[in-house]
Coordinates of N, CA and C in Angstrom, one line a residue:
Chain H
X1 N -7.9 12.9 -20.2 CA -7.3 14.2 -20.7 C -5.9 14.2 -20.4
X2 N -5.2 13.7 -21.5 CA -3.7 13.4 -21.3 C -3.0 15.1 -21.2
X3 N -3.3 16.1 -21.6 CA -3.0 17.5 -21.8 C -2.0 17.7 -23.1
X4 N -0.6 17.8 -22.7 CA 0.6 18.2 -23.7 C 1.4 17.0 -23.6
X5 N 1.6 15.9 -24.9 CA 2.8 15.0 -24.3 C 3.5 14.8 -25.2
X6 N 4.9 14.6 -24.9 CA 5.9 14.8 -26.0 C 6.6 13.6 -26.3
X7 N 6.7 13.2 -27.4 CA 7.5 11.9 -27.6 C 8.7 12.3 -28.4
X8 N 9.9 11.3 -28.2 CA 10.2 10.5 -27.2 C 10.4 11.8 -25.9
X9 N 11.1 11.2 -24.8 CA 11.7 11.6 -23.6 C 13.1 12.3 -23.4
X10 N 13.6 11.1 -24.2 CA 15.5 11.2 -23.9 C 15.6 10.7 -25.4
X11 N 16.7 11.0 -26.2 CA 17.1 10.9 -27.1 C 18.7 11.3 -27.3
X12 N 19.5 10.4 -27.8 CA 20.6 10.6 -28.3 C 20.9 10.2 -29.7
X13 N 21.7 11.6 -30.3 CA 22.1 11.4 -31.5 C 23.5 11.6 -31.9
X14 N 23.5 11.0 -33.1 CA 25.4 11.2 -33.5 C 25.3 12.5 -34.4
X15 N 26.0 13.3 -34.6 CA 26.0 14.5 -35.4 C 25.9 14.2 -36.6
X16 N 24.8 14.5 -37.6 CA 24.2 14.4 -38.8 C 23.1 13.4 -38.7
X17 N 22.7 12.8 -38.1 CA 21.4 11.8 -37.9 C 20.4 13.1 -38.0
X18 N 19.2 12.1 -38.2 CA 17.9 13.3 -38.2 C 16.9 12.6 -37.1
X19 N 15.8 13.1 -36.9 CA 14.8 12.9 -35.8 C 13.9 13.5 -35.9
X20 N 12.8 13.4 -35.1 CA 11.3 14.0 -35.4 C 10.8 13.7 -34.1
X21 N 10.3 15.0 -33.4 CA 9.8 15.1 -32.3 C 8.7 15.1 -32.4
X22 N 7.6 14.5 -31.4 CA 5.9 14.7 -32.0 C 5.9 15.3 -30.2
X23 N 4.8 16.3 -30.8 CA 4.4 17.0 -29.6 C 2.4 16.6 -29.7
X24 N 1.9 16.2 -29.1 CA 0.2 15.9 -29.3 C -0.2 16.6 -27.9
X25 N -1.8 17.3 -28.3 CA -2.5 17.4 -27.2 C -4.1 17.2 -27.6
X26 N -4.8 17.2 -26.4 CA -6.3 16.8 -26.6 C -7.6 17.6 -26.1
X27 N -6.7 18.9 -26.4 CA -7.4 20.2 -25.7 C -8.1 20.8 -26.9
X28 N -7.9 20.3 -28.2 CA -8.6 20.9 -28.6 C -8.1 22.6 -29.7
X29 N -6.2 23.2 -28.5 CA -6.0 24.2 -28.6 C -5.7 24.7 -30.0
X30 N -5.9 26.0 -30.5 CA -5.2 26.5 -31.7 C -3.7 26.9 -32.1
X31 N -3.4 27.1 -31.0 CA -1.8 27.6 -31.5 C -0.9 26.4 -30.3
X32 N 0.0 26.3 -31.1 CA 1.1 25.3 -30.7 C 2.2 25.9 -30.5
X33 N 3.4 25.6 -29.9 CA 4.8 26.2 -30.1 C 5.7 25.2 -29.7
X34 N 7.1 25.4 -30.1 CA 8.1 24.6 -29.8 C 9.2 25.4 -29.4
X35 N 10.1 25.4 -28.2 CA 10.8 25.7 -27.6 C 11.9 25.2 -27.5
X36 N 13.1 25.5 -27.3 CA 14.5 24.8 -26.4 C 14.7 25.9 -25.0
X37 N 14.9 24.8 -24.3 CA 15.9 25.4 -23.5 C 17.2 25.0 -23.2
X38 N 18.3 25.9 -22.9 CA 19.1 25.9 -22.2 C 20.2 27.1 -21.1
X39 N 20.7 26.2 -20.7 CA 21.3 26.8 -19.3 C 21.8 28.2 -19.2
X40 N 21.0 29.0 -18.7 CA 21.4 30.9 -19.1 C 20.4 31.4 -19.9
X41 N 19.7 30.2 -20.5 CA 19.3 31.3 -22.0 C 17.9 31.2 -21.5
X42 N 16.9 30.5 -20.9 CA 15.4 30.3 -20.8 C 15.1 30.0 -21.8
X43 N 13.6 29.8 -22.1 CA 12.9 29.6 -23.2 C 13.2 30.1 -24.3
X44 N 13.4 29.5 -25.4 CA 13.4 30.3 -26.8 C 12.5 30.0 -27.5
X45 N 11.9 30.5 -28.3 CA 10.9 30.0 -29.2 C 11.5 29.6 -31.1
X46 N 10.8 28.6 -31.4 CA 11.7 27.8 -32.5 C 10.8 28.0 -33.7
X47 N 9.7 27.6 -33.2 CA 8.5 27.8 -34.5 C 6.9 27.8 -33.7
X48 N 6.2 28.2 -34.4 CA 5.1 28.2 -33.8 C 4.0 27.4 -34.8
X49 N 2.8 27.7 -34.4 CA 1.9 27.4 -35.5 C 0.0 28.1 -34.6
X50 N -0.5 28.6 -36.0 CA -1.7 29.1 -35.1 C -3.0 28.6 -35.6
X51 N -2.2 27.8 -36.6 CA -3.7 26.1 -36.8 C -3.5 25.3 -37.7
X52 N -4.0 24.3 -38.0 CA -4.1 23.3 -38.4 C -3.3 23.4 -40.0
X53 N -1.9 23.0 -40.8 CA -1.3 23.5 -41.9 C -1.0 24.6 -42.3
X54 N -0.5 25.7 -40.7 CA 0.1 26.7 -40.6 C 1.5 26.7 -40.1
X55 N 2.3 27.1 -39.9 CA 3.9 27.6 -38.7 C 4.4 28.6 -39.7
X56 N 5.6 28.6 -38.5 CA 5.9 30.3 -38.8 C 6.7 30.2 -38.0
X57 N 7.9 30.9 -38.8 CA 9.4 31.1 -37.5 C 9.7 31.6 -36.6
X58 N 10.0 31.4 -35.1 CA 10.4 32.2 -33.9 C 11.6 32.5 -34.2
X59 N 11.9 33.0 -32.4 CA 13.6 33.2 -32.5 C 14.7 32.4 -32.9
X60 N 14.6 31.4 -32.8 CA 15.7 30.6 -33.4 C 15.8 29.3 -34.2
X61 N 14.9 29.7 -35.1 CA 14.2 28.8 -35.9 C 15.4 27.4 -36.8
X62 N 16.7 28.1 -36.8 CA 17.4 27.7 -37.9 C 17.8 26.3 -37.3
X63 N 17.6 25.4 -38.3 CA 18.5 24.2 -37.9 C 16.7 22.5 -38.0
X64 N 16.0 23.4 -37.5 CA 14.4 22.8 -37.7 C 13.7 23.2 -38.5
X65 N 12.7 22.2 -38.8 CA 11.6 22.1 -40.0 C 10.6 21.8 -38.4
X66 N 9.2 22.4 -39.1 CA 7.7 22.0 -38.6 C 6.8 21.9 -39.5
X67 N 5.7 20.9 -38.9 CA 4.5 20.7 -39.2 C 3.7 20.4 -38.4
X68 N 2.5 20.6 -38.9 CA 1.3 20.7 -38.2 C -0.3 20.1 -39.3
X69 N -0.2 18.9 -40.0 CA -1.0 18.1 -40.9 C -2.2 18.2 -39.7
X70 N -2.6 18.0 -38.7 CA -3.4 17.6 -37.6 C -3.5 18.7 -36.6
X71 N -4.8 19.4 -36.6 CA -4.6 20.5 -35.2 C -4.2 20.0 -34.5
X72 N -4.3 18.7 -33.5 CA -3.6 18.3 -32.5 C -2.2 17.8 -32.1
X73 N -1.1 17.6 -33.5 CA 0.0 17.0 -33.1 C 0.7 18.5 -34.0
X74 N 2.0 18.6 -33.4 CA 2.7 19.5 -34.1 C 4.2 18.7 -33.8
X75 N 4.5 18.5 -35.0 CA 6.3 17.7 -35.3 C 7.4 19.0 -35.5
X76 N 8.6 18.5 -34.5 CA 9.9 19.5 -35.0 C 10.8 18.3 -35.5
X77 N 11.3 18.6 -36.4 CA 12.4 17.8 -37.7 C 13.6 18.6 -37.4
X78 N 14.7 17.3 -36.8 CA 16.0 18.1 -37.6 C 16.3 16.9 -38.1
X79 N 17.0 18.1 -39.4 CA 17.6 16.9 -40.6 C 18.8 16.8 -40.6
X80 N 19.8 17.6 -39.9 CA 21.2 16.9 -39.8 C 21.3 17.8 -38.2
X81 N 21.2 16.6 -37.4 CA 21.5 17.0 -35.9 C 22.8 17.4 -36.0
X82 N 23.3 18.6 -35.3 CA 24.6 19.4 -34.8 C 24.7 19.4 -33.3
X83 N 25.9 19.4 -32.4 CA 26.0 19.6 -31.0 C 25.4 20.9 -30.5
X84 N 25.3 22.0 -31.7 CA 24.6 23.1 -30.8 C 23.1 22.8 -30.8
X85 N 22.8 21.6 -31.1 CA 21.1 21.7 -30.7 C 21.1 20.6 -29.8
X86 N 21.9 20.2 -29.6 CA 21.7 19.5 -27.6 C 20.5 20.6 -26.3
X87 N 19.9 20.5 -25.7 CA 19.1 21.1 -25.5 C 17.8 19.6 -24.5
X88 N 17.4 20.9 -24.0 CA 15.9 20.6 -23.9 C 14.9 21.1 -24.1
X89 N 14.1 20.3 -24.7 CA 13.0 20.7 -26.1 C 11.5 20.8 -25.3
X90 N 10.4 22.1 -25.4 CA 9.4 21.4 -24.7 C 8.4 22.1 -25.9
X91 N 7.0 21.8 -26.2 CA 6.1 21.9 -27.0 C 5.1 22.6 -25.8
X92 N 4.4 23.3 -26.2 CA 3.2 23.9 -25.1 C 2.2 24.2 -26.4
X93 N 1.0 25.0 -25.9 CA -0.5 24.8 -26.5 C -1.4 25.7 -25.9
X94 N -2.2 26.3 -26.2 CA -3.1 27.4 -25.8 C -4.5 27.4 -26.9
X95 N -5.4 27.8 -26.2 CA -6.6 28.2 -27.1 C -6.2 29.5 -27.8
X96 N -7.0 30.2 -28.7 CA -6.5 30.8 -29.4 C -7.1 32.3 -28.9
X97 N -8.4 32.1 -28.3 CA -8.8 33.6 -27.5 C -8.5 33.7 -26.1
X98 N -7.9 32.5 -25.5 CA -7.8 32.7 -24.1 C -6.5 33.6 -23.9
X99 N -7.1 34.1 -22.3 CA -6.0 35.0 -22.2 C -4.7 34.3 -21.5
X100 N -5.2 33.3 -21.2 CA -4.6 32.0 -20.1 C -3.1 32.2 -20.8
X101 N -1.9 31.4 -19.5 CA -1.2 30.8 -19.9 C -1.1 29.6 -20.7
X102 N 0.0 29.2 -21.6 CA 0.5 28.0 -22.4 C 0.2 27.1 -21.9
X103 N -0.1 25.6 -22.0 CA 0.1 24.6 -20.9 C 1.2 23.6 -21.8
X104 N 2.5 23.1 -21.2 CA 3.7 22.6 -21.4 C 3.1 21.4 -21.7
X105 N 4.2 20.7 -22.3 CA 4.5 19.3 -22.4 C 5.6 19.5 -21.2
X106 N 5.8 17.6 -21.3 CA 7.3 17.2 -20.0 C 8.3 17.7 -20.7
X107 N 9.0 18.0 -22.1 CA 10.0 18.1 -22.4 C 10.7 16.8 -22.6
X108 N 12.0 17.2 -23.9 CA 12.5 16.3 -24.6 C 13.7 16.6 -24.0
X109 N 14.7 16.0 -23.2 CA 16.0 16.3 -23.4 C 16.6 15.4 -24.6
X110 N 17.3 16.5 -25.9 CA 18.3 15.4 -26.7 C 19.3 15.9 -26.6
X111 N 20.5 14.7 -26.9 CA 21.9 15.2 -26.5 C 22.6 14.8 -27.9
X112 N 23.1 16.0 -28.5 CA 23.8 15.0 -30.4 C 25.2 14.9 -29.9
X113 N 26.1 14.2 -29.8 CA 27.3 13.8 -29.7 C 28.0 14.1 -31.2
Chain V
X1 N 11.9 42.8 -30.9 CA 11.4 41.7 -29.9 C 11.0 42.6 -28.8
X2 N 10.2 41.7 -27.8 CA 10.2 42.5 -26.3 C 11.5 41.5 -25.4
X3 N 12.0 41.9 -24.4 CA 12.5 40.7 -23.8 C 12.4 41.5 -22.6
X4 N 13.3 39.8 -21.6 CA 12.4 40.0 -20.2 C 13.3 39.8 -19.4
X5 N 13.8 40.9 -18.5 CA 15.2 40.5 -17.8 C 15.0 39.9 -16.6
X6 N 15.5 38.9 -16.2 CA 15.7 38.8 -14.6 C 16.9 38.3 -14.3
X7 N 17.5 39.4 -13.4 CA 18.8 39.7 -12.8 C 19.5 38.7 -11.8
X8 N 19.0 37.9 -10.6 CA 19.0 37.4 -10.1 C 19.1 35.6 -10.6
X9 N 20.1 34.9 -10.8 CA 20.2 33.8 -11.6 C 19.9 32.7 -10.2
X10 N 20.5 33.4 -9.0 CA 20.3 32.5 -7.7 C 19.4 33.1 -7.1
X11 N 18.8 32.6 -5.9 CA 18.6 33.1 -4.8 C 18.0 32.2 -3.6
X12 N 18.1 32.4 -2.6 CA 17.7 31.2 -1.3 C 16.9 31.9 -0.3
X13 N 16.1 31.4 0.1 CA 15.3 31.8 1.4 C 15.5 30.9 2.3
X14 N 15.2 30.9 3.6 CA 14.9 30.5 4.7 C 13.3 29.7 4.6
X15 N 13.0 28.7 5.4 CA 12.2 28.4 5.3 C 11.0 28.9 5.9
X16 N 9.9 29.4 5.5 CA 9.2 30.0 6.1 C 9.2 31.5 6.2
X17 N 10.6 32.0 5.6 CA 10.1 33.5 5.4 C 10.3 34.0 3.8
X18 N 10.0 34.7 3.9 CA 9.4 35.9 2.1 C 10.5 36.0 1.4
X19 N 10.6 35.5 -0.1 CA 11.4 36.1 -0.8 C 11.0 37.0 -1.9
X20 N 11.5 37.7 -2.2 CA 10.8 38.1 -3.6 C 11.9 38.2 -4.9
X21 N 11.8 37.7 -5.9 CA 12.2 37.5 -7.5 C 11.7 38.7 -7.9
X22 N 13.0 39.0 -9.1 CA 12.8 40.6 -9.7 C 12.0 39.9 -11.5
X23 N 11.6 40.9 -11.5 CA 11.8 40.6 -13.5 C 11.3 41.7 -14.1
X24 N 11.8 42.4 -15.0 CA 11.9 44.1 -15.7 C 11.6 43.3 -17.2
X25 N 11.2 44.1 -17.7 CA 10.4 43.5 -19.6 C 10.8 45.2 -20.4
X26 N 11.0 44.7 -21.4 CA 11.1 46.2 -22.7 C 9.8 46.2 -23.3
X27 N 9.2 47.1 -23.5 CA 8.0 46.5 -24.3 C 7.8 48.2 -24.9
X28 N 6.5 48.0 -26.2 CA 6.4 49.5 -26.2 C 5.1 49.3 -26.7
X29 N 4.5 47.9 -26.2 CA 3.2 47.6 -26.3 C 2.4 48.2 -24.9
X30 N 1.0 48.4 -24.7 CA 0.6 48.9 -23.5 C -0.3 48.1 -23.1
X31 N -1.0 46.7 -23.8 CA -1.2 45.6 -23.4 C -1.0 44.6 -23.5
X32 N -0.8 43.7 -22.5 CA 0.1 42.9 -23.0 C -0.5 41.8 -21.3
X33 N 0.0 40.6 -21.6 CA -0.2 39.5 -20.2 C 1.6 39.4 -19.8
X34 N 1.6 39.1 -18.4 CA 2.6 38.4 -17.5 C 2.4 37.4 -16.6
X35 N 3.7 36.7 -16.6 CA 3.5 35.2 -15.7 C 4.8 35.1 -15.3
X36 N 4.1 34.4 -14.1 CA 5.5 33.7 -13.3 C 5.2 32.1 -13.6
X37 N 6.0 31.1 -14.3 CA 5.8 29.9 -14.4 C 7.7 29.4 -13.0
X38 N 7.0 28.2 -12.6 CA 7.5 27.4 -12.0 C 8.6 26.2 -12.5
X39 N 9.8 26.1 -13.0 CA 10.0 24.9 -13.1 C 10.5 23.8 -11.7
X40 N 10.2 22.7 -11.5 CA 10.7 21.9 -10.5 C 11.6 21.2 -11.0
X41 N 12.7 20.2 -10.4 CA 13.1 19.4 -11.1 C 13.1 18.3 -12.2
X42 N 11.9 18.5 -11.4 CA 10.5 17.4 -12.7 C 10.8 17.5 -14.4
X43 N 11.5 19.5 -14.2 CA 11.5 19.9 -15.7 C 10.0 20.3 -16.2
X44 N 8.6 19.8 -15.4 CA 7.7 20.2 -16.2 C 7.4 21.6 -15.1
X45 N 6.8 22.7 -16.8 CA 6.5 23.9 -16.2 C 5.0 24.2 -16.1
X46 N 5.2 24.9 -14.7 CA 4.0 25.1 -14.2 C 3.5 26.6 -13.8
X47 N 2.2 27.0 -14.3 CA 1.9 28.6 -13.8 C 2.0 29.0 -12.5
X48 N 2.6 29.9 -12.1 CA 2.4 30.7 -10.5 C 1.2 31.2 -10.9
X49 N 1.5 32.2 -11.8 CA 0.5 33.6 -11.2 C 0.8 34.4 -12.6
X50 N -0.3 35.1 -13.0 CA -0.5 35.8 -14.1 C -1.2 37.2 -13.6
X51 N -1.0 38.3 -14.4 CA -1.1 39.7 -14.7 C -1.5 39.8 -15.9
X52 N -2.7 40.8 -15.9 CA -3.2 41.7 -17.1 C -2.4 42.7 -16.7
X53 N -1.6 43.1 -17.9 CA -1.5 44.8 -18.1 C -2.3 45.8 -17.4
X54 N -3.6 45.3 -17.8 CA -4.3 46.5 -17.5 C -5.5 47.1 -16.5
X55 N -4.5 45.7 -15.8 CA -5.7 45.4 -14.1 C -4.3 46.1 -13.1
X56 N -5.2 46.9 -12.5 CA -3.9 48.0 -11.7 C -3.6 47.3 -10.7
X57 N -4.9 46.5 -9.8 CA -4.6 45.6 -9.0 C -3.5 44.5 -8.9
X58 N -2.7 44.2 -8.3 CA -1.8 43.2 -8.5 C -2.4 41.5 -7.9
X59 N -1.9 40.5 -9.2 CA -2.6 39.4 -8.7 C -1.7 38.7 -7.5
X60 N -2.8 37.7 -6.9 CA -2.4 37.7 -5.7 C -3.3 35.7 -6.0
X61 N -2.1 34.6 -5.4 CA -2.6 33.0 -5.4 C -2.0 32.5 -4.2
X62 N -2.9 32.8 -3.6 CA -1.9 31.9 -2.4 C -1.1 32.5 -1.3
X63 N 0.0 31.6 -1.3 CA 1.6 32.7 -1.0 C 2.2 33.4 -2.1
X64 N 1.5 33.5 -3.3 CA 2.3 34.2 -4.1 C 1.5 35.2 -4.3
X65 N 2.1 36.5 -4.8 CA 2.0 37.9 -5.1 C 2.9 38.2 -5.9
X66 N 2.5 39.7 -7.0 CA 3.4 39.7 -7.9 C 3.0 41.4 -7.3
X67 N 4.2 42.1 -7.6 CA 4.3 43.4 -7.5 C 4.8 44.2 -8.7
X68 N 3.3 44.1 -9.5 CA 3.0 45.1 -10.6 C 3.6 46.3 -11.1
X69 N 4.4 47.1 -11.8 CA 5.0 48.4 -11.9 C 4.5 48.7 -13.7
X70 N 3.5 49.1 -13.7 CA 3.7 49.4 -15.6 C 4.6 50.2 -15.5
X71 N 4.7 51.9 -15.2 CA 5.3 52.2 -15.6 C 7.2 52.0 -16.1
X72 N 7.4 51.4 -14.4 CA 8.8 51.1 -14.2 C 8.9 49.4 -15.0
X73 N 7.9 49.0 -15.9 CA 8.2 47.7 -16.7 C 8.9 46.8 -15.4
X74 N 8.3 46.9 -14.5 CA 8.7 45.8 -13.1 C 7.3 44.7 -12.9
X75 N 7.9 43.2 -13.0 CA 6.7 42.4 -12.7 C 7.7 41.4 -11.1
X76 N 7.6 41.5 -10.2 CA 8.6 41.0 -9.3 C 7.5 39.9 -8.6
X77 N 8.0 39.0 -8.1 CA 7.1 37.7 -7.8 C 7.8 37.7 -6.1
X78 N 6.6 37.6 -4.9 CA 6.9 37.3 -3.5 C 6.1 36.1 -3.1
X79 N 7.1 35.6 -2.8 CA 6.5 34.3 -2.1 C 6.6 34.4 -1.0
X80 N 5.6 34.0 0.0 CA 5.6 34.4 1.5 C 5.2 33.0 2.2
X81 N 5.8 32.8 3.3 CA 5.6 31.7 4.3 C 6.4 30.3 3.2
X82 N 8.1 30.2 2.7 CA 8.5 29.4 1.8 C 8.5 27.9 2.3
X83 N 8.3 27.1 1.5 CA 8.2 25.5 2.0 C 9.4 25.4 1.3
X84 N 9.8 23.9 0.9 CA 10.8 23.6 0.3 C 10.6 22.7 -0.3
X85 N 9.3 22.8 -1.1 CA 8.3 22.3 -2.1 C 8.5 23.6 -3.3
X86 N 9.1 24.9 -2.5 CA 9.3 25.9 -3.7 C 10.4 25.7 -4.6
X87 N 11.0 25.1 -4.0 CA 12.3 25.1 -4.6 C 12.4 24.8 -5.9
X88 N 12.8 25.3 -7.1 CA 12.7 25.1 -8.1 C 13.1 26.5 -9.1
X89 N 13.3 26.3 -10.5 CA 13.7 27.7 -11.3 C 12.0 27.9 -11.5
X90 N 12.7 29.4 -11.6 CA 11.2 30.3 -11.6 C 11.7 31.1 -12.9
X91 N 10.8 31.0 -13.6 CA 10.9 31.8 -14.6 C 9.3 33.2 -15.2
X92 N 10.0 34.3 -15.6 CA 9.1 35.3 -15.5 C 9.3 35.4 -17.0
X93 N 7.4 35.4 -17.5 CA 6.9 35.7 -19.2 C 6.3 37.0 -19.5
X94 N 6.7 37.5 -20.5 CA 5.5 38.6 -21.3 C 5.0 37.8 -22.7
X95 N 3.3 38.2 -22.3 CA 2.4 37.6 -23.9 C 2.7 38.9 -24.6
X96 N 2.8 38.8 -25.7 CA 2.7 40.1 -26.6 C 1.2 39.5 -26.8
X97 N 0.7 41.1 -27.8 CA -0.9 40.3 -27.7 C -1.3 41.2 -29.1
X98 N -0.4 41.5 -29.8 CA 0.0 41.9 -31.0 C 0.4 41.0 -32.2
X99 N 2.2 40.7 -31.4 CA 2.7 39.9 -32.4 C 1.7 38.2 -32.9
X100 N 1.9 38.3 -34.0 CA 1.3 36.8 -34.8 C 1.2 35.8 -33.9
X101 N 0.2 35.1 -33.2 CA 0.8 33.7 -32.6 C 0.6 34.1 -31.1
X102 N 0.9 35.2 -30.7 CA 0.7 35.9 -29.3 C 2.2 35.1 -28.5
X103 N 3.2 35.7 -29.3 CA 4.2 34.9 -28.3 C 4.7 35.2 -27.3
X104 N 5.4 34.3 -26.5 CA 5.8 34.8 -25.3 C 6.8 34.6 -25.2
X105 N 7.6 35.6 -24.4 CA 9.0 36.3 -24.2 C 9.2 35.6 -22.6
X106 N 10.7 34.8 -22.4 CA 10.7 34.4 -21.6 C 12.3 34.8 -21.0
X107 N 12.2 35.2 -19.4 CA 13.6 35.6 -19.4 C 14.5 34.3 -18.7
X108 N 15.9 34.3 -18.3 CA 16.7 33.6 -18.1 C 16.3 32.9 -16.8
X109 N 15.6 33.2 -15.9 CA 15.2 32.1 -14.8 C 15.8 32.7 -13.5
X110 N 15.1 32.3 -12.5 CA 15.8 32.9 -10.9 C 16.1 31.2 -10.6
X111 N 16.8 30.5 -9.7 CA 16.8 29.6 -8.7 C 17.0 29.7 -7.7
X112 N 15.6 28.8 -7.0 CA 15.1 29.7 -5.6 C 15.7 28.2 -4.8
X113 N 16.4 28.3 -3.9 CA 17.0 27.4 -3.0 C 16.3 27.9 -1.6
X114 N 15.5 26.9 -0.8 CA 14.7 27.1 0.4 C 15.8 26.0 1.2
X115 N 16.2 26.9 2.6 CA 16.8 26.3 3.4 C 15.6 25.8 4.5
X116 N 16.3 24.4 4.9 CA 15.5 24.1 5.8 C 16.0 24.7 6.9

């Protein structure tokens, strides 16, 4: 039981390249989310999804695409990386009746130059 | 939105004595979940301690305690007897349990520096 893992780790991009984050887990869970963080700001929420060929925009959606073809993997897309989405990226997961907390992935730091 | 303030961006303890982390939420929901998640350097995040709304009792894991306030919208996290295995940002959530998705509102983070 691998839990939340996020591929890649570390990623660097030139400004306008694109990239595709895969977040997978093996729990089974219904709702997915995708997050950045950065310094001051905490968690933000980017998109979410609450099953299988659903999402739906959080707070700061703009700049990403998601999908969700597979209850278990949820992808964040950006199609023309900018310096303001330098960041650390993390995916988490939950059942859909539990009252529990999220359980995280490690997190992606990417840095667009 | 709801959001989730915590005031304190620093803070340090001693090792071995009590700190406690503030965190104040807006909400105009009357159920709702709270958490204290852990980050370490690791970057990966981890649960302290969670609150139902609507358990008057305050939860309690360990050395940690959270000191519950519905009305005053206060969820404050004490850690008691600190190692220097605490060390790390602490960050304080509200679930909505309304909105679409059940999301969670996360505030800006404490960093808890444990002196040896």
């Amino acid at each position: 039981n691998a839990g939340v893992t996020q591929t890649p780790k570390f990623r660097v991009l030139k400004t306008g390249q694109s990239m595709t984050l895969l977040c997978a887990q093996d729990m089974n869970h219904e709702y997915m989310y995708w997050y950045r963080q950065d310094p001051g700001m905490g968690l933000r929420l980017i998109h979410y999804s609450v099953g299988e060929g659903t999402t739906a925009k959080g707070e700061v959606p703009d700049g990403y695409n998601v999908s969700r073809l597979k209850k278990q993997n949820f992808l964040l897309g950006l199609e023309s990386a900018a310096p303001s989405q330098t960041s650390v990226y993390f995916c988490a997961s939950r059942r859909q009746i539990s009252s529990y907390e999220q359980y995280f992935g490690p997190g992606t730091r990417l840095t667009v130059t | 939105a709801q959001t989730v303030t915590q005031s304190q961006p620093e803070m340090s303890v001693q090792e071995a004595e009590t700190v406690t982390l503030s965190c104040t939420y807006d909400t105009s929901e009357s159920d709702y979940y709270l958490f204290w998640y852990k980050q370490p350097p690791s970057r990966q995040m981890i649960l302290v301690i969670r609150q139902e709304a609507y358990k008057q009792q305050n939860a309690t894991e360990n050395r940690f305690s959270v000191n519950f306030q519905k009305a005053a919208k206060s969820f404050s996290l004490k850690i008691s007897d600190s190692q220097l295995g605490d060390a790390a940002m602490y960050f304080c959530a509200y679930r909505s349990l309304r909105s679409t998705g059940n999301q969670f509102y996360f505030g800006t983070g404490t960093s808890l520096t444990v002196i040896p």
